[in-house]
mmCIF file of C-alpha atoms in Angstrom:
data_model
loop_
_atom_site.group_PDB
_atom_site.id
_atom_site.type_symbol
_atom_site.label_atom_id
_atom_site.label_comp_id
_atom_site.label_asym_id
_atom_site.label_seq_id
_atom_site.Cartn_x
_atom_site.Cartn_y
_atom_site.Cartn_z
ATOM 1 C CA MET O 1 -5.690 16.175 -0.480
ATOM 2 C CA ARG O 2 -8.495 17.552 -2.647
ATOM 3 C CA GLY O 3 -9.341 21.196 -3.123
ATOM 4 C CA PRO O 4 -12.818 22.719 -2.650
ATOM 5 C CA ALA O 5 -14.154 20.749 -5.648
ATOM 6 C CA ALA O 6 -13.076 17.364 -6.937
ATOM 7 C CA PRO O 7 -10.801 17.797 -9.982
ATOM 8 C CA GLU O 8 -12.009 16.614 -13.371
ATOM 9 C CA THR O 9 -8.952 17.077 -15.596
ATOM 10 C CA PHE O 10 -5.287 16.131 -15.568
ATOM 11 C CA ALA O 11 -4.266 19.745 -14.997
ATOM 12 C CA ALA O 12 -6.597 20.132 -12.028
ATOM 13 C CA ALA O 13 -5.546 16.828 -10.490
ATOM 14 C CA GLU O 14 -1.857 17.630 -10.942
ATOM 15 C CA ALA O 15 -2.369 21.041 -9.341
ATOM 16 C CA VAL O 16 -4.098 19.541 -6.291
ATOM 17 C CA ALA O 17 -1.450 16.835 -5.866
ATOM 18 C CA ARG O 18 1.401 19.300 -6.292
ATOM 19 C CA ALA O 19 -0.167 21.737 -3.820
ATOM 20 C CA ALA O 20 -0.514 18.947 -1.238
ATOM 21 C CA ALA O 21 3.145 18.016 -1.661
ATOM 22 C CA GLU O 22 4.238 21.649 -1.366
ATOM 23 C CA ASP O 23 2.040 22.203 1.693
ATOM 24 C CA ASP O 24 3.605 19.192 3.398
ATOM 25 C CA GLU O 25 7.102 20.386 2.503
ATOM 26 C CA GLN O 26 6.469 23.826 3.995
ATOM 27 C CA ASN O 27 4.530 22.619 7.039
ATOM 28 C CA PRO O 28 6.810 22.778 10.129
ATOM 29 C CA SER O 29 4.742 20.115 11.871
ATOM 30 C CA ILE O 30 5.727 17.521 9.231
ATOM 31 C CA ARG O 31 9.176 15.936 9.247
ATOM 32 C CA SER O 32 11.524 16.981 6.476
ATOM 33 C CA GLY O 33 11.122 14.635 3.506
ATOM 34 C CA ALA O 34 8.120 12.852 5.021
ATOM 35 C CA GLY O 35 5.415 14.633 3.049
ATOM 36 C CA ALA O 36 3.298 13.671 0.065
ATOM 37 C CA ARG O 37 5.125 13.346 -3.256
ATOM 38 C CA LEU O 38 4.186 13.697 -6.912
ATOM 39 C CA TRP O 39 6.259 12.561 -9.883
ATOM 40 C CA SER O 40 4.658 14.094 -12.984
ATOM 41 C CA HIS O 41 5.698 14.181 -16.626
ATOM 42 C CA GLY O 42 3.649 17.355 -17.036
ATOM 43 C CA GLU O 43 0.904 15.712 -19.060
ATOM 44 C CA ALA O 44 -1.513 12.813 -18.762
ATOM 45 C CA ARG O 45 0.363 9.599 -19.493
ATOM 46 C CA PRO O 46 -0.808 6.213 -20.749
ATOM 47 C CA ARG O 47 -0.225 4.906 -17.205
ATOM 48 C CA SER O 48 -0.361 6.306 -13.692
ATOM 49 C CA VAL O 49 0.050 4.631 -10.319
ATOM 50 C CA LEU O 50 -0.812 5.374 -6.706
ATOM 51 C CA LEU O 51 1.695 4.243 -4.050
ATOM 52 C CA LEU O 52 0.379 3.857 -0.502
ATOM 53 C CA HIS O 53 2.959 3.541 2.276
ATOM 54 C CA GLY O 54 2.663 1.312 5.321
ATOM 55 C CA TYR O 55 1.475 2.041 8.839
ATOM 56 C CA THR O 56 3.951 4.244 10.819
ATOM 57 C CA HIS O 57 5.845 4.977 7.594
ATOM 58 C CA THR O 58 5.684 7.935 5.173
ATOM 59 C CA PRO O 59 6.014 8.408 1.402
ATOM 60 C CA GLN O 60 9.774 8.114 1.929
ATOM 61 C CA GLN O 61 9.241 4.366 2.218
ATOM 62 C CA VAL O 62 8.085 4.149 -1.413
ATOM 63 C CA GLY O 63 10.011 7.107 -2.850
ATOM 64 C CA LEU O 64 12.736 5.196 -4.680
ATOM 65 C CA LEU O 65 10.230 2.644 -5.956
ATOM 66 C CA ALA O 66 8.135 5.555 -7.232
ATOM 67 C CA GLU O 67 11.151 6.819 -9.145
ATOM 68 C CA GLN O 68 11.403 3.467 -10.914
ATOM 69 C CA PHE O 69 7.778 3.714 -12.010
ATOM 70 C CA PHE O 70 8.385 7.295 -13.147
ATOM 71 C CA ALA O 71 11.386 6.178 -15.204
ATOM 72 C CA ARG O 72 9.115 3.704 -17.009
ATOM 73 C CA GLY O 73 6.818 6.547 -18.031
ATOM 74 C CA TYR O 74 4.250 6.572 -15.225
ATOM 75 C CA ASN O 75 2.876 9.593 -13.436
ATOM 76 C CA VAL O 76 3.154 8.649 -9.763
ATOM 77 C CA LEU O 77 1.410 9.866 -6.612
ATOM 78 C CA ALA O 78 2.516 8.931 -3.073
ATOM 79 C CA PRO O 79 0.275 10.621 -0.462
ATOM 80 C CA ARG O 80 0.961 10.869 3.266
ATOM 81 C CA ALA O 81 -1.473 8.948 5.451
ATOM 82 C CA PRO O 82 -3.364 10.809 8.212
ATOM 83 C CA LEU O 83 -1.383 11.377 11.449
ATOM 84 C CA HIS O 84 1.833 10.124 9.834
ATOM 85 C CA GLY O 85 5.179 11.851 9.373
ATOM 86 C CA LEU O 86 4.689 14.407 12.145
ATOM 87 C CA VAL O 87 7.567 16.085 13.990
ATOM 88 C CA ARG O 88 5.713 15.605 17.235
ATOM 89 C CA PRO O 89 3.853 12.315 16.782
ATOM 90 C CA VAL O 90 0.257 12.267 17.938
ATOM 91 C CA PRO O 91 -1.421 9.078 19.164
ATOM 92 C CA HIS O 92 -2.393 6.874 16.250
ATOM 93 C CA ALA O 93 -5.500 5.974 18.202
ATOM 94 C CA GLY O 94 -6.942 8.966 16.382
ATOM 95 C CA LEU O 95 -6.975 7.037 13.112
ATOM 96 C CA THR O 96 -10.403 5.947 11.895
ATOM 97 C CA VAL O 97 -11.729 3.736 9.131
ATOM 98 C CA ALA O 98 -13.442 6.763 7.611
ATOM 99 C CA ALA O 99 -10.255 8.858 7.570
ATOM 100 C CA LEU O 100 -8.173 6.076 6.016
ATOM 101 C CA ARG O 101 -10.792 5.361 3.369
ATOM 102 C CA ALA O 102 -11.112 9.064 2.542
ATOM 103 C CA HIS O 103 -7.311 9.362 2.295
ATOM 104 C CA ALA O 104 -7.136 6.454 -0.151
ATOM 105 C CA THR O 105 -10.192 7.488 -2.167
ATOM 106 C CA GLU O 106 -9.121 11.098 -2.633
ATOM 107 C CA ALA O 107 -5.622 10.052 -3.680
ATOM 108 C CA TRP O 108 -7.089 7.524 -6.096
ATOM 109 C CA GLN O 109 -9.369 10.126 -7.695
ATOM 110 C CA LEU O 110 -6.296 12.223 -8.478
ATOM 111 C CA THR O 111 -4.283 9.259 -9.740
ATOM 112 C CA ALA O 112 -7.085 8.210 -12.080
ATOM 113 C CA LEU O 113 -6.781 11.575 -13.833
ATOM 114 C CA LEU O 114 -2.997 11.384 -14.170
ATOM 115 C CA GLY O 115 -3.028 8.495 -16.642
ATOM 116 C CA ALA O 116 -5.285 6.632 -19.064
ATOM 117 C CA GLU O 117 -4.712 3.364 -17.179
ATOM 118 C CA ALA O 118 -4.353 3.731 -13.418
ATOM 119 C CA GLY O 119 -3.418 1.240 -10.751
ATOM 120 C CA VAL O 120 -2.328 1.054 -7.138
ATOM 121 C CA VAL O 121 0.559 -0.376 -5.123
ATOM 122 C CA GLY O 122 0.335 -0.672 -1.352
ATOM 123 C CA VAL O 123 2.657 -1.747 1.445
ATOM 124 C CA SER O 124 1.366 -3.505 4.596
ATOM 125 C CA GLY O 125 -1.466 -1.279 5.863
ATOM 126 C CA GLY O 126 -1.236 0.614 2.575
ATOM 127 C CA ALA O 127 -1.826 -2.698 0.796
ATOM 128 C CA VAL O 128 -5.057 -3.062 2.768
ATOM 129 C CA LEU O 129 -6.201 0.313 1.436
ATOM 130 C CA ALA O 130 -5.009 -0.584 -2.075
ATOM 131 C CA THR O 131 -6.990 -3.839 -2.048
ATOM 132 C CA TRP O 132 -10.057 -2.077 -0.693
ATOM 133 C CA LEU O 133 -9.796 0.479 -3.512
ATOM 134 C CA ALA O 134 -9.484 -2.272 -6.117
ATOM 135 C CA ALA O 135 -12.650 -3.913 -4.786
ATOM 136 C CA GLN O 136 -14.571 -0.623 -4.506
ATOM 137 C CA GLN O 137 -13.783 1.176 -7.718
ATOM 138 C CA ALA O 138 -15.832 -1.039 -10.068
ATOM 139 C CA GLY O 139 -12.996 -1.915 -12.422
ATOM 140 C CA ARG O 140 -11.338 1.505 -12.542
ATOM 141 C CA VAL O 141 -8.259 0.202 -10.695
ATOM 142 C CA ARG O 142 -6.678 -1.761 -13.518
ATOM 143 C CA ARG O 143 -3.686 -3.162 -11.615
ATOM 144 C CA LEU O 144 -3.040 -4.020 -7.970
ATOM 145 C CA LEU O 145 0.264 -4.911 -6.333
ATOM 146 C CA ALA O 146 0.008 -5.776 -2.631
ATOM 147 C CA LEU O 147 3.369 -5.861 -0.841
ATOM 148 C CA ALA O 148 3.267 -7.661 2.535
ATOM 149 C CA PRO O 149 -0.456 -6.929 2.987
ATOM 150 C CA PHE O 150 -1.669 -6.687 6.588
ATOM 151 C CA PHE O 151 -5.052 -8.380 6.190
ATOM 152 C CA ARG O 152 -4.569 -10.374 9.365
ATOM 153 C CA PRO O 153 -1.759 -10.583 11.943
ATOM 154 C CA HIS O 154 0.570 -13.563 12.062
ATOM 155 C CA ARG O 155 -0.895 -16.361 14.178
ATOM 156 C CA ARG O 156 1.953 -16.161 16.663
ATOM 157 C CA HIS O 157 0.777 -12.627 17.521
ATOM 158 C CA ALA O 158 -2.966 -13.207 17.356
ATOM 159 C CA PRO O 159 -4.882 -16.425 16.611
ATOM 160 C CA PRO O 160 -8.017 -16.011 14.428
ATOM 161 C CA ILE O 161 -10.416 -15.698 17.377
ATOM 162 C CA ALA O 162 -8.232 -12.970 18.878
ATOM 163 C CA VAL O 163 -8.251 -11.051 15.589
ATOM 164 C CA ALA O 164 -12.037 -10.817 15.674
ATOM 165 C CA ALA O 165 -11.866 -9.563 19.258
ATOM 166 C CA LEU O 166 -9.168 -7.040 18.329
ATOM 167 C CA ARG O 167 -11.318 -5.649 15.510
ATOM 168 C CA LEU O 168 -14.324 -5.352 17.796
ATOM 169 C CA VAL O 169 -12.819 -4.202 21.083
ATOM 170 C CA PHE O 170 -10.101 -1.863 19.846
ATOM 171 C CA GLY O 171 -11.651 -1.105 16.461
ATOM 172 C CA SER O 172 -14.753 0.209 18.221
ATOM 173 C CA ARG O 173 -12.708 1.795 21.045
ATOM 174 C CA LEU O 174 -14.462 -0.221 23.722
ATOM 175 C CA LEU O 175 -11.192 -0.279 25.674
ATOM 176 C CA PRO O 176 -8.431 2.327 26.015
ATOM 177 C CA ASP O 177 -5.709 2.017 23.413
ATOM 178 C CA ARG O 178 -2.611 -0.091 23.959
ATOM 179 C CA VAL O 179 0.734 0.522 22.273
ATOM 180 C CA ASP O 180 3.140 -2.372 21.830
ATOM 181 C CA SER O 181 6.933 -2.354 22.052
ATOM 182 C CA ARG O 182 7.224 -1.301 18.391
ATOM 183 C CA GLY O 183 5.031 1.732 18.945
ATOM 184 C CA TYR O 184 2.031 0.194 17.159
ATOM 185 C CA SER O 185 -1.360 1.336 18.368
ATOM 186 C CA TYR O 186 -3.901 -1.482 18.780
ATOM 187 C CA VAL O 187 -6.689 0.921 17.862
ATOM 188 C CA ALA O 188 -4.889 1.989 14.690
ATOM 189 C CA LEU O 189 -4.100 -1.576 13.651
ATOM 190 C CA ALA O 190 -7.721 -2.513 14.239
ATOM 191 C CA GLN O 191 -8.849 0.165 11.772
ATOM 192 C CA TYR O 192 -6.813 -1.483 9.005
ATOM 193 C CA LEU O 193 -8.158 -4.895 10.023
ATOM 194 C CA ARG O 194 -11.731 -3.589 9.859
ATOM 195 C CA ILE O 195 -11.114 -2.289 6.346
ATOM 196 C CA ALA O 196 -9.597 -5.617 5.298
ATOM 197 C CA ALA O 197 -12.548 -7.546 6.737
ATOM 198 C CA ALA O 198 -14.936 -5.385 4.712
ATOM 199 C CA VAL O 199 -13.340 -6.253 1.349
ATOM 200 C CA ARG O 200 -15.873 -8.337 -0.552
ATOM 201 C CA PRO O 201 -14.829 -9.664 -3.981
ATOM 202 C CA ARG O 202 -17.700 -9.223 -6.426
ATOM 203 C CA PRO O 203 -18.123 -11.155 -9.671
ATOM 204 C CA GLY O 204 -16.915 -9.129 -12.617
ATOM 205 C CA VAL O 205 -15.626 -6.269 -10.456
ATOM 206 C CA GLY O 206 -11.950 -5.659 -9.845
ATOM 207 C CA PRO O 207 -8.613 -5.068 -11.544
ATOM 208 C CA GLY O 208 -7.352 -6.892 -14.588
ATOM 209 C CA ARG O 209 -4.069 -7.748 -12.902
ATOM 210 C CA VAL O 210 -3.358 -8.674 -9.263
ATOM 211 C CA ALA O 211 -0.008 -9.582 -7.701
ATOM 212 C CA VAL O 212 1.172 -10.150 -4.130
ATOM 213 C CA VAL O 213 4.650 -10.231 -2.603
ATOM 214 C CA LEU O 214 5.483 -11.585 0.836
ATOM 215 C CA SER O 215 8.767 -12.433 2.512
ATOM 216 C CA ALA O 216 9.265 -15.933 3.878
ATOM 217 C CA GLY O 217 10.700 -14.215 6.936
ATOM 218 C CA ASP O 218 7.603 -12.096 7.554
ATOM 219 C CA GLU O 219 6.400 -12.701 11.104
ATOM 220 C CA ALA O 220 3.938 -9.806 11.125
ATOM 221 C CA VAL O 221 1.173 -11.001 8.782
ATOM 222 C CA ASP O 222 -0.773 -14.186 8.191
ATOM 223 C CA ARG O 223 0.479 -15.800 4.985
ATOM 224 C CA ALA O 224 -2.786 -17.499 4.049
ATOM 225 C CA ALA O 225 -4.699 -14.223 4.288
ATOM 226 C CA ALA O 226 -1.963 -12.238 2.520
ATOM 227 C CA PHE O 227 -2.252 -14.450 -0.554
ATOM 228 C CA GLY O 228 -5.860 -15.550 -0.186
ATOM 229 C CA LEU O 229 -7.782 -12.264 -0.277
ATOM 230 C CA PRO O 230 -6.067 -10.871 -3.408
ATOM 231 C CA ALA O 231 -6.473 -14.275 -5.084
ATOM 232 C CA ALA O 232 -10.200 -14.206 -4.344
ATOM 233 C CA LEU O 233 -10.434 -10.675 -5.723
ATOM 234 C CA ALA O 234 -8.642 -11.764 -8.901
ATOM 235 C CA ARG O 235 -10.870 -14.824 -9.344
ATOM 236 C CA ALA O 236 -14.028 -12.772 -8.970
ATOM 237 C CA ALA O 237 -12.814 -10.214 -11.494
ATOM 238 C CA GLY O 238 -11.449 -12.786 -13.941
ATOM 239 C CA ALA O 239 -8.033 -11.154 -13.522
ATOM 240 C CA SER O 240 -4.549 -12.571 -13.894
ATOM 241 C CA PHE O 241 -2.959 -13.345 -10.535
ATOM 242 C CA GLU O 242 0.591 -13.940 -9.387
ATOM 243 C CA LYS O 243 2.014 -14.496 -5.919
ATOM 244 C CA VAL O 244 5.642 -14.362 -4.903
ATOM 245 C CA LEU O 245 7.195 -15.595 -1.683
ATOM 246 C CA LEU O 246 10.593 -13.998 -1.358
ATOM 247 C CA PRO O 247 12.980 -16.736 -0.198
ATOM 248 C CA ALA O 248 14.194 -16.983 3.372
ATOM 249 C CA ALA O 249 17.767 -16.699 2.085
ATOM 250 C CA LEU O 250 17.131 -12.994 1.448
ATOM 251 C CA ARG O 251 16.540 -12.569 5.196
ATOM 252 C CA LEU O 252 13.896 -9.900 4.668
ATOM 253 C CA PRO O 253 11.408 -9.015 7.428
ATOM 254 C CA HIS O 254 7.871 -7.703 6.992
ATOM 255 C CA ASP O 255 9.052 -4.518 5.270
ATOM 256 C CA VAL O 256 9.984 -5.496 1.709
ATOM 257 C CA VAL O 257 10.166 -1.945 0.346
ATOM 258 C CA SER O 258 12.195 0.469 2.488
ATOM 259 C CA PRO O 259 15.584 1.113 0.840
ATOM 260 C CA ALA O 260 17.498 0.719 4.104
ATOM 261 C CA VAL O 261 15.965 -2.716 4.632
ATOM 262 C CA LEU O 262 16.580 -4.007 1.101
ATOM 263 C CA GLY O 263 20.199 -2.879 0.955
ATOM 264 C CA THR O 264 22.098 -4.175 -2.075
ATOM 265 C CA ARG O 265 19.024 -6.139 -3.235
ATOM 266 C CA ARG O 266 17.028 -2.945 -3.749
ATOM 267 C CA ALA O 267 17.456 -2.501 -7.506
ATOM 268 C CA GLU O 268 16.805 -6.183 -8.179
ATOM 269 C CA LEU O 269 13.696 -6.278 -6.040
ATOM 270 C CA TYR O 270 12.254 -3.013 -7.308
ATOM 271 C CA ALA O 271 12.655 -4.200 -10.893
ATOM 272 C CA ARG O 272 10.899 -7.416 -9.930
ATOM 273 C CA TYR O 273 8.022 -5.500 -8.341
ATOM 274 C CA LEU O 274 7.513 -3.453 -11.487
ATOM 275 C CA ASP O 275 7.559 -6.620 -13.578
ATOM 276 C CA LEU O 276 4.920 -8.142 -11.312
ATOM 277 C CA TYR O 277 2.758 -5.051 -11.510
ATOM 278 C CA GLU O 278 2.969 -4.983 -15.293
ATOM 279 C CA GLY O 279 2.614 -8.732 -15.745
ATOM 280 C CA VAL O 280 5.998 -9.361 -17.336
ATOM 281 C CA PRO O 281 6.316 -13.136 -17.976
ATOM 282 C CA SER O 282 8.206 -15.212 -15.434
ATOM 283 C CA THR O 283 11.021 -15.864 -17.926
ATOM 284 C CA ALA O 284 12.097 -12.268 -17.319
ATOM 285 C CA HIS O 285 12.360 -12.683 -13.551
ATOM 286 C CA ARG O 286 15.590 -11.714 -11.908
ATOM 287 C CA PRO O 287 17.859 -14.469 -10.587
ATOM 288 C CA GLY O 288 17.043 -15.696 -7.091
ATOM 289 C CA ILE O 289 13.578 -14.117 -6.934
ATOM 290 C CA GLU O 290 11.173 -16.643 -8.350
ATOM 291 C CA PRO O 291 7.369 -16.999 -8.176
ATOM 292 C CA GLY O 292 6.123 -18.528 -4.960
ATOM 293 C CA ALA O 293 4.770 -22.049 -4.940
ATOM 294 C CA ILE O 294 2.326 -21.582 -2.112
ATOM 295 C CA GLY O 295 -0.670 -23.860 -2.176
#
């Protein structure tokens, strides 16, 4: 996403982000509407936020949520992950830890110049990258919201010992890739798992605010890991922490962001996510969506 030299000003960062969005829009190899997006107020704002979509998704997944942040005064960047959103999909086995980290880091460097206080929101695999950024950026990421983070698969799909084998065997490409019935590449998933395993909370380093959202109906990720890693990051940084388990009555799957999945609950949930990100007290929570009581 960057130009020949890393930008150092709001104007330069905005120009790079806008050029990336325009390039994606004009690129015939990228699906219409699936490219990177920038929502800019035309000047550096008090707050900016980076939105990282999930694996196999595109910035469309977070587009309407981004608009809610923009309406609250944020400058917002939603980049397109490598090998995503293509008209003719290429094997996701081509994803690497290095490429995903570079994608997240370059997008973060732009976001940090778009606002005085910058933070990151990630969905599933994007939440892995968001958490990694928060742990890596030595306090520059001021807020982190992890939505259905894919730190470890649900135990029904892979018990803990199998997860370690998945990271090693497929993460290192010791065996040919496998693609499951949902079109998920084992090699690609292993890259996200390797990044998650490398997150190391450090005392005094991290965001000032951490929040996590998970659906009670999520059968894709391990609940203990989804809440546990961000909690450890918050403890190490001395940050505020909040976790929310969306009730089973909402009948939401792993994806708790895509507009088509949320249906009539979309506005309510998006408002709740922004409140969580900003640390609005629980008394302002919307009806039916209360803080989780997970031990």
